[in-house]
Coordinates of N, CA and C in Angstrom, one line a residue:
X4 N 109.7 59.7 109.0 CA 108.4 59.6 109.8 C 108.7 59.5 111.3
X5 N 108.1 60.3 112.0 CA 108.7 60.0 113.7 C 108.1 59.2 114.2
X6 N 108.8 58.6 115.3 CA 108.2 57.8 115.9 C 107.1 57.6 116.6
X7 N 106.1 56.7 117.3 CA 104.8 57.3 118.3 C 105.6 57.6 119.4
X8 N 105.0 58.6 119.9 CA 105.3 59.8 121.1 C 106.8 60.7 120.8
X9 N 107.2 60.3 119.9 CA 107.7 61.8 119.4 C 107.5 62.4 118.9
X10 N 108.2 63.5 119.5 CA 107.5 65.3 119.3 C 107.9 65.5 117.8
X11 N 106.6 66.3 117.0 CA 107.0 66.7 115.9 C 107.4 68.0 115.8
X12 N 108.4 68.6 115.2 CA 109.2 70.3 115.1 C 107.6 70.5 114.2
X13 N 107.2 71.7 114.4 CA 106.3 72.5 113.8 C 107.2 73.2 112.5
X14 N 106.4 73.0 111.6 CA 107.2 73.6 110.3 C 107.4 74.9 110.5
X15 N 108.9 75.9 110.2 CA 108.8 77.3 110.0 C 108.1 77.8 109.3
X16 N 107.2 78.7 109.7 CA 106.8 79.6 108.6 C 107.4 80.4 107.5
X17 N 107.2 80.1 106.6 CA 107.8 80.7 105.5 C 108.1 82.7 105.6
X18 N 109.4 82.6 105.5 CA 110.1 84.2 105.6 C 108.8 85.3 105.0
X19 N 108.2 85.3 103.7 CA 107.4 85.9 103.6 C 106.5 86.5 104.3
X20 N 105.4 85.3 104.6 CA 104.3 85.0 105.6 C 104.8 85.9 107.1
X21 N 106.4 85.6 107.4 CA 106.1 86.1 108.8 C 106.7 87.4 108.3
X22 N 107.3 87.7 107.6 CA 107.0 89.3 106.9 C 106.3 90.1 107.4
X23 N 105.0 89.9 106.4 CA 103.8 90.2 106.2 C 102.8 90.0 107.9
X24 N 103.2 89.3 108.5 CA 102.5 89.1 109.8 C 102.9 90.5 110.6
X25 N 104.3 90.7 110.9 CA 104.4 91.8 111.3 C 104.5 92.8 110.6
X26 N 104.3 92.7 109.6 CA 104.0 94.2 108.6 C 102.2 94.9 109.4
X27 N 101.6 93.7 109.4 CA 100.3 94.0 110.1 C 100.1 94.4 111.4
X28 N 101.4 93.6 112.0 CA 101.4 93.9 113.5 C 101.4 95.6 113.4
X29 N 102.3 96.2 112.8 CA 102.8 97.6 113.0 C 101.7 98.2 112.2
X30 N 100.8 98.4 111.4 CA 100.1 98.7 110.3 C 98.8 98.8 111.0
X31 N 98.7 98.2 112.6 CA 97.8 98.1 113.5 C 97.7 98.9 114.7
X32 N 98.8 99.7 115.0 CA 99.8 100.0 116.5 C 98.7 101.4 116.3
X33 N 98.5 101.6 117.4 CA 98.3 103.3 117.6 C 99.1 104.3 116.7
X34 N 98.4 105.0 115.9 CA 99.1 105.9 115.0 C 100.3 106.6 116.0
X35 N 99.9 107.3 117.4 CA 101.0 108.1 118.1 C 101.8 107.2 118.1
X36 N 102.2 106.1 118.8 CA 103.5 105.1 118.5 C 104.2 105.4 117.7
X37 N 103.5 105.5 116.2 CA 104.1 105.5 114.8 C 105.2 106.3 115.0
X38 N 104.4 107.5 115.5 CA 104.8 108.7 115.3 C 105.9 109.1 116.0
X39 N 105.8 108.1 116.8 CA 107.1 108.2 117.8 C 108.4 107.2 117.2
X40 N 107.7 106.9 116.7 CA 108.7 105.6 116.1 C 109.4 106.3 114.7
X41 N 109.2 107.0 114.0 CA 109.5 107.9 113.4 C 110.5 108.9 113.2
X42 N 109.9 109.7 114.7 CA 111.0 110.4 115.3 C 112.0 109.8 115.6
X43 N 112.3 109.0 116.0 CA 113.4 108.0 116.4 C 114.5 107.5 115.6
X44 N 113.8 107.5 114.7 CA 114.6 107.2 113.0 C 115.0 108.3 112.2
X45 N 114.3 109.4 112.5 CA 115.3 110.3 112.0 C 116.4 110.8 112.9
X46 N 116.1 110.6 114.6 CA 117.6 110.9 115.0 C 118.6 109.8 115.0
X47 N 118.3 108.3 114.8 CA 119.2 107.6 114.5 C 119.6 107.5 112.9
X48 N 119.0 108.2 112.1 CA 119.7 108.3 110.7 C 121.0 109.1 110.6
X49 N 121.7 108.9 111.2 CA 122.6 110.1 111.6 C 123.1 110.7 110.0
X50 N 123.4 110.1 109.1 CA 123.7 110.6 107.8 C 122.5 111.4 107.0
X51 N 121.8 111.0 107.3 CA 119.9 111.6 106.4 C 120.2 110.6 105.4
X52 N 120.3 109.7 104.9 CA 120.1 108.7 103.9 C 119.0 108.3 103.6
X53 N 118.1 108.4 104.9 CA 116.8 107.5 104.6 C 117.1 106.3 104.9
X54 N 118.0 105.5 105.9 CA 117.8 104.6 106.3 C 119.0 104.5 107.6
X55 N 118.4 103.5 108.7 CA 119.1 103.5 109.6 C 119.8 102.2 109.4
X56 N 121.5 102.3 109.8 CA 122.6 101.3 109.8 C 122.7 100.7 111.0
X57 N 123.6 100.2 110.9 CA 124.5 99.5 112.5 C 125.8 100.8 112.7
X58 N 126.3 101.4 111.1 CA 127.1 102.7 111.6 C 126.1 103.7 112.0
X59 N 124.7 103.8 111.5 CA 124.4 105.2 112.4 C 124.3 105.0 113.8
X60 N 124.2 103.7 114.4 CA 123.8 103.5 115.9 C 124.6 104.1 116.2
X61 N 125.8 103.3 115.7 CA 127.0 103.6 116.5 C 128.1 105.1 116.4
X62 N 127.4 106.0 115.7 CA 127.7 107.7 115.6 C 126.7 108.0 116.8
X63 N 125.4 107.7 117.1 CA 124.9 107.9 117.7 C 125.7 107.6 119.2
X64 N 126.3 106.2 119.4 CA 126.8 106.1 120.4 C 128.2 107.0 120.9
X65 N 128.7 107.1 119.3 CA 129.8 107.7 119.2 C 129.6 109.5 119.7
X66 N 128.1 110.5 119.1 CA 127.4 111.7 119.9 C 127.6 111.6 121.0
X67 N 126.8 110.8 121.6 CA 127.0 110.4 123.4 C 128.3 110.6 124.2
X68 N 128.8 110.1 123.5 CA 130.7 109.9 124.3 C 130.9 111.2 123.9
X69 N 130.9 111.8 123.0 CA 131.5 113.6 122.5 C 130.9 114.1 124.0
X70 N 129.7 114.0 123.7 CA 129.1 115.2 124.9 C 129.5 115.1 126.0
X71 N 129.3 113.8 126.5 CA 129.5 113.9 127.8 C 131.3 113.2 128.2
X72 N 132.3 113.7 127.3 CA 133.6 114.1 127.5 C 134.5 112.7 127.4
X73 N 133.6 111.3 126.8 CA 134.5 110.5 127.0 C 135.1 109.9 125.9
X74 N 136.1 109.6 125.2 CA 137.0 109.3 124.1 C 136.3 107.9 123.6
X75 N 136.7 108.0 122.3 CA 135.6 106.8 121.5 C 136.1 105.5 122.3
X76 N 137.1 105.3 122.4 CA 137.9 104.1 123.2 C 137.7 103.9 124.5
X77 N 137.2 104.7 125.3 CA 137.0 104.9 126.9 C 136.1 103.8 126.9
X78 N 136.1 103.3 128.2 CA 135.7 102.1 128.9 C 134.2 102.6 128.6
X79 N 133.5 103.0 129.0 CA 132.3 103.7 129.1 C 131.5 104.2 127.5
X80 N 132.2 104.1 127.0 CA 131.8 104.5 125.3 C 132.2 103.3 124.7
X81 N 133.0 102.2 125.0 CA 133.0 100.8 124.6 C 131.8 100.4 124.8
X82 N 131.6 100.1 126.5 CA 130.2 99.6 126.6 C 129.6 100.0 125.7
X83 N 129.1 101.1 126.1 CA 128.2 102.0 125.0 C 127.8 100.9 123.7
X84 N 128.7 101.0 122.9 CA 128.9 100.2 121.4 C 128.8 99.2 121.5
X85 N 129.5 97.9 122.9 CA 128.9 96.5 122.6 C 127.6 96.8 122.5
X86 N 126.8 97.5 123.8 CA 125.5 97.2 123.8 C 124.0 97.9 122.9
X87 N 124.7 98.5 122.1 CA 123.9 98.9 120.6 C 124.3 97.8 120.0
X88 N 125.0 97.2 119.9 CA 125.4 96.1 118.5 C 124.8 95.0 119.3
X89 N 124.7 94.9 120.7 CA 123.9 93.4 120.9 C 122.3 93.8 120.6
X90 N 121.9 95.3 121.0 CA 120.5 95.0 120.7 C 120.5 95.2 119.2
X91 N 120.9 95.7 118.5 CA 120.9 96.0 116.9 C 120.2 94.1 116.1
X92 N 121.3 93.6 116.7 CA 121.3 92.0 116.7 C 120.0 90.9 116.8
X93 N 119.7 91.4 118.3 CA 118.6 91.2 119.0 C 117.5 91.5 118.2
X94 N 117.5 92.7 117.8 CA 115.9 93.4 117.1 C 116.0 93.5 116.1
X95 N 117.0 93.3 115.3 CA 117.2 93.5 113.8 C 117.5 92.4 113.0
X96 N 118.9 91.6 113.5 CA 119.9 90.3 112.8 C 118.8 89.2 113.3
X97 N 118.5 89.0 114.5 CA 117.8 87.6 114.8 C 116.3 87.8 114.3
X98 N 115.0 88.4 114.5 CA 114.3 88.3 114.0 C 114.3 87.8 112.0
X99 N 113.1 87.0 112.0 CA 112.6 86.3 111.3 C 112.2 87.8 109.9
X100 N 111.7 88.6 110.5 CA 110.3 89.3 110.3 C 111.7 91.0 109.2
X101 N 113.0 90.8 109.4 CA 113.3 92.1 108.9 C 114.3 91.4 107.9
X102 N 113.9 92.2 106.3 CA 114.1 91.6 105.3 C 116.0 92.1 105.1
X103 N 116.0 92.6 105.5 CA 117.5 93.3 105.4 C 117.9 93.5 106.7
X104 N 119.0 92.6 107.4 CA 119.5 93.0 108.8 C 120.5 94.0 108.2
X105 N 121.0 94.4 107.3 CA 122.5 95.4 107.5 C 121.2 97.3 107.3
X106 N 120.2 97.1 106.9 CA 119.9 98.4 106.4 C 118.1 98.7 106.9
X107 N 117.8 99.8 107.3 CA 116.2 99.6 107.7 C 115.8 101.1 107.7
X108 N 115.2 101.0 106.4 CA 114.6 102.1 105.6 C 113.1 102.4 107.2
X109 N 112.5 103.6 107.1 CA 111.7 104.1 107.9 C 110.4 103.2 108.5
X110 N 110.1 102.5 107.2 CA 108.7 101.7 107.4 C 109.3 100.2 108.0
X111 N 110.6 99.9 107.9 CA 111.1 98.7 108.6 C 111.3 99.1 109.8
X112 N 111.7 100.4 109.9 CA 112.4 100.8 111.3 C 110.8 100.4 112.1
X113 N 110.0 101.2 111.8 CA 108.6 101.0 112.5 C 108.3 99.4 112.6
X114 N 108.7 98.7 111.6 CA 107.9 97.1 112.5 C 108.8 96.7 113.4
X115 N 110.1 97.3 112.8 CA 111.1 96.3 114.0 C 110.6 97.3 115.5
X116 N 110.4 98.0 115.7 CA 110.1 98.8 116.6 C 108.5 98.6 117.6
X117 N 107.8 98.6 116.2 CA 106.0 97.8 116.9 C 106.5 96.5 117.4
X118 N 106.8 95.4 116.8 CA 107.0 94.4 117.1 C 108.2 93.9 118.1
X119 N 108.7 95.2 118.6 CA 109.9 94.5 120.0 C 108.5 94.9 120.9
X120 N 107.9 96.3 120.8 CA 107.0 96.2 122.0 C 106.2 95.4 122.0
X121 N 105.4 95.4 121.0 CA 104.4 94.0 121.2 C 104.6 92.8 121.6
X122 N 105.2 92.1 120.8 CA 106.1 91.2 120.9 C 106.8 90.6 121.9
X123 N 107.7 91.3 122.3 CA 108.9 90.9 123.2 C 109.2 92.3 124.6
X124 N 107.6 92.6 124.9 CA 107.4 93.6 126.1 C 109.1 93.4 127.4
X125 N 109.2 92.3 127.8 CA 109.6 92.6 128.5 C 111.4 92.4 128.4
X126 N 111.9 92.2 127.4 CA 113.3 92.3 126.7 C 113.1 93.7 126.0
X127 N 112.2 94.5 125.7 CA 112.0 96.0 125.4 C 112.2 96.3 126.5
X128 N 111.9 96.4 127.5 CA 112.2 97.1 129.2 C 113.4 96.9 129.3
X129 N 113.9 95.4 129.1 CA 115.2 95.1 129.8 C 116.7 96.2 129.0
X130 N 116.1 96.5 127.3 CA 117.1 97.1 126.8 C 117.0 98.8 127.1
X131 N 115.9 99.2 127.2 CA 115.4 100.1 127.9 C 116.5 100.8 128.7
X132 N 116.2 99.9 129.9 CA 117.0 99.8 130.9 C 118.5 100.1 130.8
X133 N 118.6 99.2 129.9 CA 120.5 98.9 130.0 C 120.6 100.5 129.5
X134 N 120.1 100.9 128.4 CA 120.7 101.8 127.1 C 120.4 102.8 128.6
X135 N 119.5 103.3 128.6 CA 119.2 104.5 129.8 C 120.2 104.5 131.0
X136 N 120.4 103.7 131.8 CA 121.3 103.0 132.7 C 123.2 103.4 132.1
X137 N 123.8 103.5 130.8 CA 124.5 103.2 130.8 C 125.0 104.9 130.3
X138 N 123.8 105.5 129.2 CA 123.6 107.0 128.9 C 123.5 108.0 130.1
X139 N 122.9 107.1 130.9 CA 122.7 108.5 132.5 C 123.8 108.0 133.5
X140 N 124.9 107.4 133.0 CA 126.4 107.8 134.0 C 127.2 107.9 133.3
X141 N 127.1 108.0 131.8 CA 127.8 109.0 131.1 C 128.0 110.7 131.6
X142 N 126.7 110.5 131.3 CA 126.1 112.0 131.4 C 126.4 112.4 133.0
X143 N 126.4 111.4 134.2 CA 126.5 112.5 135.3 C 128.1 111.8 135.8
X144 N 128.9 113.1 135.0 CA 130.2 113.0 135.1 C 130.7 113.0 136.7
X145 N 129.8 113.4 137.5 CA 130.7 113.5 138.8 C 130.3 112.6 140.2
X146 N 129.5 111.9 138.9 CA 129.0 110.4 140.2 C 128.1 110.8 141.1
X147 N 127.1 112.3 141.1 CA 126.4 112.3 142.3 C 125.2 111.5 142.1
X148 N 125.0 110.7 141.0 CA 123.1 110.3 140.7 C 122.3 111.3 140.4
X149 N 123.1 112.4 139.4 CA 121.5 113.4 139.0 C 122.5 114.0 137.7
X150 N 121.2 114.8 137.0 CA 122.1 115.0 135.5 C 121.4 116.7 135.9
X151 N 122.3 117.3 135.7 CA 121.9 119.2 135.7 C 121.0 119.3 134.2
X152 N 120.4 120.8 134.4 CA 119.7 121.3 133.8 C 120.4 121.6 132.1
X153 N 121.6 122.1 132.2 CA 122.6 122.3 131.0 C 122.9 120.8 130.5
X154 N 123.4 119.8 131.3 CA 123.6 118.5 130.7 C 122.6 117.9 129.8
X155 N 121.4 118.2 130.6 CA 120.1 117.5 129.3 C 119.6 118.1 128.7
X156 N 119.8 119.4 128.8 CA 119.8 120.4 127.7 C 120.5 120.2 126.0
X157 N 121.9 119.6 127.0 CA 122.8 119.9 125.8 C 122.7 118.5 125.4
X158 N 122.0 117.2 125.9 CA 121.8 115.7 125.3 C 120.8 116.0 124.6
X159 N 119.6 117.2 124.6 CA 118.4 117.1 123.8 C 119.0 117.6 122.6
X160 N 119.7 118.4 122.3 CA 119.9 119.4 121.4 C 121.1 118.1 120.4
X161 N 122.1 117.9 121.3 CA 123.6 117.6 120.3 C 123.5 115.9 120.1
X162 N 122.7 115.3 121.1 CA 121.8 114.1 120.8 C 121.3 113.8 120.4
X163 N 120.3 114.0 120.8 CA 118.7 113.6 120.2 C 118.8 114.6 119.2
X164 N 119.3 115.8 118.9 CA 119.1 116.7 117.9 C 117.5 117.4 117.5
X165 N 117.5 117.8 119.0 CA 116.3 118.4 118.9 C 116.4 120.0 119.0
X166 N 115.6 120.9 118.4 CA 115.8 122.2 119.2 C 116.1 122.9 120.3
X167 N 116.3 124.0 120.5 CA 116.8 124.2 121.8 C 115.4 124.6 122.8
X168 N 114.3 124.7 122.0 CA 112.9 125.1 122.9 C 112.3 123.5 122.6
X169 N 112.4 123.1 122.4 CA 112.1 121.2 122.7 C 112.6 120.9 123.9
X170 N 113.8 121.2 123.3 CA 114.6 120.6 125.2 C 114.3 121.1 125.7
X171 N 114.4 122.5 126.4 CA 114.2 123.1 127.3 C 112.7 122.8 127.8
X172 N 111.9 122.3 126.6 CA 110.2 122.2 127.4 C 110.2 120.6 127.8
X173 N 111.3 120.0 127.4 CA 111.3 118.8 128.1 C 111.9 118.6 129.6
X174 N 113.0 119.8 129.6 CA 113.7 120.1 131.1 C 112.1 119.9 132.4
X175 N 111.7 121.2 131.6 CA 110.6 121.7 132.6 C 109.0 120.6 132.8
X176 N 108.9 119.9 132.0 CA 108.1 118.9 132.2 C 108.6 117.8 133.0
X177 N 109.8 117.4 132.6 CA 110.6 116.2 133.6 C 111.1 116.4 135.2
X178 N 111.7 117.7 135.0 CA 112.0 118.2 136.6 C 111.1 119.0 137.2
X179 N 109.9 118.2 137.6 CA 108.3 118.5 138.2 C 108.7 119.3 139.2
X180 N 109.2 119.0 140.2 CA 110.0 119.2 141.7 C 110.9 120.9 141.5
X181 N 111.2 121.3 140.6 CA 111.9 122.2 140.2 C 113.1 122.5 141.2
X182 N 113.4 120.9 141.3 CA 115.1 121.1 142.2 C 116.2 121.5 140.9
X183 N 116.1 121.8 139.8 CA 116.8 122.0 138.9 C 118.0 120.3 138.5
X184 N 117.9 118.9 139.0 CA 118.1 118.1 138.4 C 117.6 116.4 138.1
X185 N 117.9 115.9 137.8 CA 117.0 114.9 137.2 C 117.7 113.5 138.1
X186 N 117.3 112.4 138.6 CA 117.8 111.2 139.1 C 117.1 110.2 138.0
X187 N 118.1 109.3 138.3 CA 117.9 107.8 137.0 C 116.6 107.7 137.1
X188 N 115.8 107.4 138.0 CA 114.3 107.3 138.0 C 113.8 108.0 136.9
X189 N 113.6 108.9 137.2 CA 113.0 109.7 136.3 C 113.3 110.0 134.6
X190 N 114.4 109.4 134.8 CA 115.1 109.7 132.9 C 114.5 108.4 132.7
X191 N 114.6 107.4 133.1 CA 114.6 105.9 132.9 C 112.9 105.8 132.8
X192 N 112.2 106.3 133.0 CA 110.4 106.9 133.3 C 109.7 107.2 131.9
X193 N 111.2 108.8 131.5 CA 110.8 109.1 130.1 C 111.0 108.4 129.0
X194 N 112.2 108.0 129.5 CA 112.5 106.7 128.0 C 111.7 106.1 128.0
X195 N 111.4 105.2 128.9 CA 110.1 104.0 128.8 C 108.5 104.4 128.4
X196 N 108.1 105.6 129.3 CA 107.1 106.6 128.9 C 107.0 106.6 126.8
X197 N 108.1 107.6 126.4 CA 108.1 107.7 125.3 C 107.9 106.4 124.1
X198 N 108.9 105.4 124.7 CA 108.8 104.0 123.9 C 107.7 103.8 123.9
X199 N 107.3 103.0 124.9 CA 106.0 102.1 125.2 C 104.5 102.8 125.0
X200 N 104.8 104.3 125.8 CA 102.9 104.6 126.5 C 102.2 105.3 125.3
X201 N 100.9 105.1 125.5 CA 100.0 105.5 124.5 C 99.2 106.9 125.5
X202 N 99.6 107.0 126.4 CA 99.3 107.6 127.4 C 99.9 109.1 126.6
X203 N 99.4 110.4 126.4 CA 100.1 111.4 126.0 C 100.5 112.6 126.9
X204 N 99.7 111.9 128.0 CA 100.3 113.3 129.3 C 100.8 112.4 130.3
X205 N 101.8 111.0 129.6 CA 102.9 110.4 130.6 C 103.6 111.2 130.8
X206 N 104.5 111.7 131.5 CA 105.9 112.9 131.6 C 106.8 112.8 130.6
X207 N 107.3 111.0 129.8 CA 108.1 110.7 129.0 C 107.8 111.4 127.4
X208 N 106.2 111.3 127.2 CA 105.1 112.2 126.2 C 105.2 113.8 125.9
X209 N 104.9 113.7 127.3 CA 104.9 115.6 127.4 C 106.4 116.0 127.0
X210 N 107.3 115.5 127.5 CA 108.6 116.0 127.6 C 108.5 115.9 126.1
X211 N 108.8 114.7 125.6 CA 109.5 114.3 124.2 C 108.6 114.0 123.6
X212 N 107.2 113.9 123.6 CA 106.2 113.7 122.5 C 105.8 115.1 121.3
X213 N 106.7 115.8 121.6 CA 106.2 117.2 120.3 C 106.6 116.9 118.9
X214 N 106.5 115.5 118.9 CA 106.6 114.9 117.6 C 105.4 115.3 116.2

């Protein structure tokens, strides 16, 4: 029995219950989200199994490092893999709400995904950030602050594993200015664009929404 004026802990909600809460959360989202959310899961399925791992992230981190010339061990492709495994953690192992942290079949992928935006808006930016941030000085191997036409060409295609007229119509939607390359702004715009916006002629949409 506690004492008067001490604070009572509010009982946990039962694992079920918050389940099912964000099962609704996502079951509510703007269908295009879905749809984006979707797409997302099949390029981090890297196997086609039908479900995304902690190994597909990290092939996916492992893609990254191929392309843009750096060895699985390199300083730069380490990072890389701590910081998929901290957010993996973050949005998958710590939540209450995902019934299997080691495995997340398509319709899990989607709540854990509705529910970091909803949810946890502005730790979604912050990982945002990091992943974009750490993928666009991969990618601009020669330190000037801009990624060429061929480089994100070849991240849409051997990456993201998109076609080669996807990428290319995402080249031409993203590099508005038609200086032929791209600065962090602007990649860090579409990522966030694509995640978050419901907006379908944000640049991050047009580019990568041909979902």
């Amino acid at each position: 029995m506690a004492l008067t004026g001490e604070a009572v802990a509010a009982p946990r909600p039962d694992a079920a219950v918050t389940i099912a809460a964000a099962e609704r959360l996502a079951a509510a989202q703007d269908p295009y989200l879905r749809r984006k959310q979707l797409w997302m899961f099949e390029v981090l399925d890297d196997d086609g199994d039908g479900a995304v791992t902690p190994g597909d992230t990290m092939q996916f981190a492992h893609r990254l490092a191929r392309l843009t010339g750096h060895a699985q061990d390199s300083p730069r492709a380490q990072q890389m893999v701590a910081t998929v495994n901290r957010i993996w953690h973050a949005l998958v192992v710590k939540p209450a709400w995902v019934p299997d942290p080691k495995r997340l079949d398509a319709e899990q992928f989607v709540v854990v995904m509705a529910n970091s935006v909803a949810e946890t808006p502005d730790k979604t930016l912050q990982y945002i950030g990091v992943v974009t941030n750490l993928a666009f000085a991969m990618a601009d191997d020669d330190h000037d602050g801009r990624v060429t036409r061929d480089e994100a060409i070849r991240l849409g295609t051997e990456v993201l594993r998109v076609d080669r007229n996807h990428a290319e119509h995402a080249w031409e939607v993203l590099d508005a200015d038609a200086d032929g390359h791209l600065g962090y702004a602007e990649v860090l715009m579409a990522v966030t664009d694509f995640i978050t916006s419901l907006d379908p002629r944000a640049p991050g949409n047009l580019a990568l929404g041909r979902v």
